Amino acid sequence: MWLVTFLLLLDSLHKARPEDVGTSLYFVNDSLQQVTFSSSVGVVVPCPAAGSPSAALRWYLATGDDIYDVPHIRHVHANGTLQLYPFSPSAFNSFIHDNDYFCTAENAAGKIRSPNIRVKAVFREPYTVRVEDQRSMRGNVAVFKCLIPSSVQEYVSVVSWEKDTVSIIPGKKHPGAAADGCSLCGDWVK
Ligand SMILES: *[C@@H]1O[C@H](CO)[C@@H](O)[C@H](O)[C@H]1NC(C)=O
Ligand SMILES: *[C@@H]1O[C@H](CO)[C@@H](O)[C@H](O)[C@H]1NC(C)=O
């Protein structure tokens, strides 16, 4: 009996606010905290917040400043996607190309704000990687390191090692040096 009363009460509460039925706000992508993009390619960043029925999506700088469109440089699309267009080094503007942004979604259910998203442009520059000679006693382990210029180190990952142009399938990795992803110990060392 109590249960029936309770359900009836719930039902009437529901009916009392018909505009709230099915209205919600939610995050599409919580893990979106940093977007690094190439200046020669540009980037599109969808608003990580959304709503049902569709919410008004707006972008801001972390300082709270509004985002305004800058022709050929920055544009917020009607669907809430932030776009930064490719640019030459001389057009770099840290307010636009290296800044914290956030997005809000607003509808009848209220308003939510995404976490700050670091949007950072990097310039492509030519670079070379090196391997230094290592000496090791026969039968012992030798550790080789892929030397990457520090200016690009953050953005470069080692995808393979080769010996005489033949790819080496990694065997045992050195536990202490494996973190940088480019150390390899091998029996192939003569
Ligand atoms: C969320 O953002 C991360 C980082 O940009 C991306 O790798 C991932 O694919 C996104 N997930 C969805 C569901 O959009
Ligand atoms: C929003 O519109 C832009 C431009 O038309 C498009 O590139 C982007 O993929 C759209 N994003 C979503 C989430 O629909």
Coordinates of C-alpha atoms and ligand atoms in Angstrom, one line a residue:
M1 CA 0.0 0.0 0.0
W2 CA 2.8 2.4 1.0
L3 CA 4.6 1.5 -2.2
V4 CA 1.6 2.3 -4.3
T5 CA 1.2 5.7 -2.7
F6 CA 4.8 6.4 -3.2
L7 CA 4.7 5.5 -6.9
L8 CA 1.6 7.6 -7.3
L9 CA 3.4 10.5 -5.7
L10 CA 6.4 10.1 -7.9
D11 CA 4.1 10.0 -10.9
S12 CA 2.4 13.2 -10.0
L13 CA 5.8 14.9 -9.3
H14 CA 6.8 13.8 -12.8
K15 CA 3.7 15.2 -14.4
A16 CA 4.1 18.5 -12.5
R17 CA 7.2 19.4 -14.5
P18 CA 6.6 18.1 -18.0
E19 CA 9.3 20.4 -19.4
D20 CA 12.0 18.4 -17.5
V21 CA 11.1 15.1 -19.0
G22 CA 14.1 13.8 -21.0
T23 CA 16.1 17.0 -20.5
S24 CA 19.7 16.4 -19.6
L25 CA 23.3 17.7 -19.8
Y26 CA 26.3 15.4 -20.0
F27 CA 29.9 15.2 -20.9
V28 CA 30.9 13.5 -24.2
N29 CA 34.5 13.2 -23.4
D30 CA 35.9 13.6 -19.9
S31 CA 39.4 12.7 -21.0
L32 CA 39.9 15.6 -23.4
Q33 CA 42.3 17.7 -21.4
Q34 CA 45.0 18.5 -23.9
V35 CA 45.0 19.0 -27.6
T36 CA 48.3 19.4 -29.3
F37 CA 48.2 20.2 -33.0
S38 CA 50.5 20.9 -35.9
S39 CA 50.5 24.6 -37.1
S40 CA 50.5 23.4 -40.7
V41 CA 47.4 21.3 -40.2
G42 CA 45.2 23.1 -37.7
V43 CA 42.7 21.4 -35.5
V44 CA 39.0 20.9 -34.8
V45 CA 37.9 20.4 -31.2
P46 CA 34.3 19.2 -30.6
C47 CA 32.8 20.6 -27.4
P48 CA 33.1 17.8 -24.8
A49 CA 29.8 18.8 -23.2
A50 CA 26.4 18.2 -24.7
G51 CA 22.7 18.1 -23.9
S52 CA 19.3 16.6 -24.8
P53 CA 17.4 18.2 -26.3
S54 CA 20.2 19.9 -28.0
A55 CA 22.1 22.4 -25.9
A56 CA 23.7 25.8 -26.8
L57 CA 27.4 25.2 -26.8
R58 CA 29.8 28.0 -26.2
W59 CA 33.6 28.2 -25.9
Y60 CA 35.6 30.5 -23.6
L61 CA 39.2 31.1 -22.6
A62 CA 40.0 29.7 -19.1
T63 CA 40.1 33.4 -18.0
G64 CA 36.4 33.6 -18.8
D65 CA 36.9 35.7 -21.9
D66 CA 34.5 35.1 -24.7
I67 CA 35.8 33.5 -27.9
Y68 CA 35.4 35.6 -30.9
D69 CA 35.8 34.5 -34.5
V70 CA 39.0 35.6 -36.1
P71 CA 38.7 35.2 -39.9
H72 CA 40.9 32.4 -41.3
I73 CA 42.4 31.8 -37.8
R74 CA 39.7 30.7 -35.4
H75 CA 36.1 29.8 -35.8
V76 CA 33.4 28.3 -33.7
H77 CA 31.0 26.3 -35.8
A78 CA 27.2 26.3 -35.2
N79 CA 27.5 22.7 -34.0
G80 CA 29.8 23.8 -31.2
T81 CA 33.1 22.6 -32.7
L82 CA 36.0 24.9 -32.2
Q83 CA 38.3 25.1 -35.2
L84 CA 41.8 26.6 -35.4
Y85 CA 43.0 26.9 -39.0
P86 CA 46.6 26.2 -40.2
F87 CA 48.9 29.2 -39.8
S88 CA 52.4 30.3 -40.6
P89 CA 54.9 30.9 -37.7
S90 CA 54.6 34.7 -38.1
A91 CA 50.9 34.5 -37.4
F92 CA 51.4 32.6 -34.1
N93 CA 49.3 34.2 -31.3
S94 CA 49.7 32.6 -27.9
F95 CA 46.2 33.8 -26.8
I96 CA 44.7 31.8 -29.7
H97 CA 47.3 29.0 -30.4
D98 CA 48.6 28.2 -26.9
N99 CA 45.9 28.7 -24.3
D100 CA 43.4 27.0 -22.0
Y101 CA 39.9 26.8 -23.3
F102 CA 36.6 25.4 -22.0
C103 CA 33.2 24.8 -23.4
T104 CA 29.7 25.1 -21.8
A105 CA 26.5 23.4 -22.7
E106 CA 23.2 25.0 -21.7
N107 CA 19.6 24.0 -22.1
A108 CA 16.4 23.9 -20.0
A109 CA 18.1 21.5 -17.6
G110 CA 20.8 24.1 -16.7
K111 CA 24.4 24.6 -17.7
I112 CA 27.5 22.5 -17.4
R113 CA 31.1 23.5 -17.9
S114 CA 33.9 21.3 -19.3
P115 CA 37.3 21.1 -17.6
N116 CA 39.9 23.4 -19.0
I117 CA 41.4 22.0 -22.3
R118 CA 44.9 23.0 -23.1
V119 CA 45.1 23.8 -26.9
K120 CA 48.7 24.0 -28.1
A121 CA 50.1 24.4 -31.5
V122 CA 53.5 23.0 -32.4
F123 CA 55.6 23.9 -35.4
R124 CA 56.9 21.1 -37.6
E125 CA 60.6 21.3 -38.0
P126 CA 63.1 18.9 -39.5
Y127 CA 65.0 16.8 -37.0
T128 CA 67.3 13.7 -37.0
V129 CA 67.7 11.0 -34.4
R130 CA 71.0 9.3 -33.6
V131 CA 72.3 6.2 -31.9
E132 CA 75.7 6.3 -30.2
D133 CA 78.2 3.5 -30.3
Q134 CA 78.2 1.3 -27.2
R135 CA 80.9 -1.1 -25.9
S136 CA 80.0 -4.2 -24.2
M137 CA 81.8 -7.4 -23.3
R138 CA 80.8 -10.4 -25.4
G139 CA 77.9 -12.1 -23.8
N140 CA 76.9 -9.0 -21.8
V141 CA 74.0 -6.6 -22.3
A142 CA 74.5 -3.4 -24.2
V143 CA 71.9 -0.6 -24.0
F144 CA 71.3 1.7 -26.9
K145 CA 69.4 4.9 -26.7
C146 CA 67.6 6.7 -29.4
L147 CA 68.9 10.3 -29.1
I148 CA 66.1 12.8 -30.1
P149 CA 66.7 16.5 -30.1
S150 CA 65.1 18.0 -27.0
S151 CA 63.1 20.6 -28.9
V152 CA 60.9 17.8 -30.4
Q153 CA 61.4 15.0 -27.8
E154 CA 57.9 15.6 -26.3
Y155 CA 56.2 14.9 -29.6
V156 CA 58.4 12.1 -31.0
S157 CA 58.0 8.4 -30.2
V158 CA 60.3 5.6 -31.3
V159 CA 58.4 3.2 -33.5
S160 CA 61.1 0.7 -34.5
W161 CA 64.7 -0.2 -34.4
E162 CA 66.6 -1.4 -37.4
K163 CA 69.8 -3.3 -38.0
D164 CA 71.1 -3.1 -41.6
T165 CA 67.7 -1.8 -42.6
V166 CA 66.0 -4.9 -41.2
S167 CA 63.5 -4.2 -38.4
I168 CA 64.3 -5.7 -35.0
I169 CA 61.5 -7.3 -33.1
P170 CA 62.0 -6.1 -29.5
G171 CA 63.0 -8.9 -27.2
K172 CA 63.9 -8.2 -23.6
K173 CA 63.7 -4.5 -22.6
H174 CA 65.9 -3.0 -20.0
P175 CA 63.5 -2.2 -17.1
G176 CA 65.2 1.0 -16.0
A177 CA 65.4 2.5 -19.4
A178 CA 62.3 1.2 -21.0
A179 CA 60.2 4.2 -19.9
D180 CA 61.5 6.4 -22.8
G181 CA 60.5 3.8 -25.2
C182 CA 63.7 3.6 -27.1
S183 CA 66.1 1.4 -25.3
L184 CA 66.6 -2.1 -26.3
C185 CA 68.9 -4.9 -25.1
G186 CA 69.6 -7.6 -27.6
D187 CA 71.5 -10.7 -28.4
W188 CA 72.0 -9.4 -31.9
V189 CA 74.9 -7.2 -30.7
K190 CA 78.2 -8.7 -32.0
Ligands
LIG1 C1 38.3 11.7 -26.1 O1 39.4 12.5 -26.2 C2 40.6 11.7 -26.4 C3 41.8 12.7 -26.4 O2 41.7 13.7 -27.4 C4 40.6 11.0 -27.7 O3 41.7 10.2 -27.9 C5 39.4 10.0 -27.7 O4 39.2 9.4 -28.9 C6 38.1 10.8 -27.4 N1 37.0 9.9 -27.2 C7 35.8 10.1 -27.7 C8 34.7 9.1 -27.4 O5 35.5 11.1 -28.4
LIG2 C1 30.8 20.5 -36.8 O1 30.9 21.2 -38.0 C2 32.2 21.2 -38.6 C3 32.2 22.1 -39.8 O2 31.2 21.8 -40.6 C4 32.7 19.8 -38.9 O3 34.0 19.9 -39.3 C5 32.7 19.0 -37.6 O4 33.0 17.7 -37.8 C6 31.3 19.1 -36.9 N1 31.4 18.4 -35.6 C7 30.4 17.6 -35.2 C8 30.7 17.1 -33.8 O5 29.4 17.4 -35.8

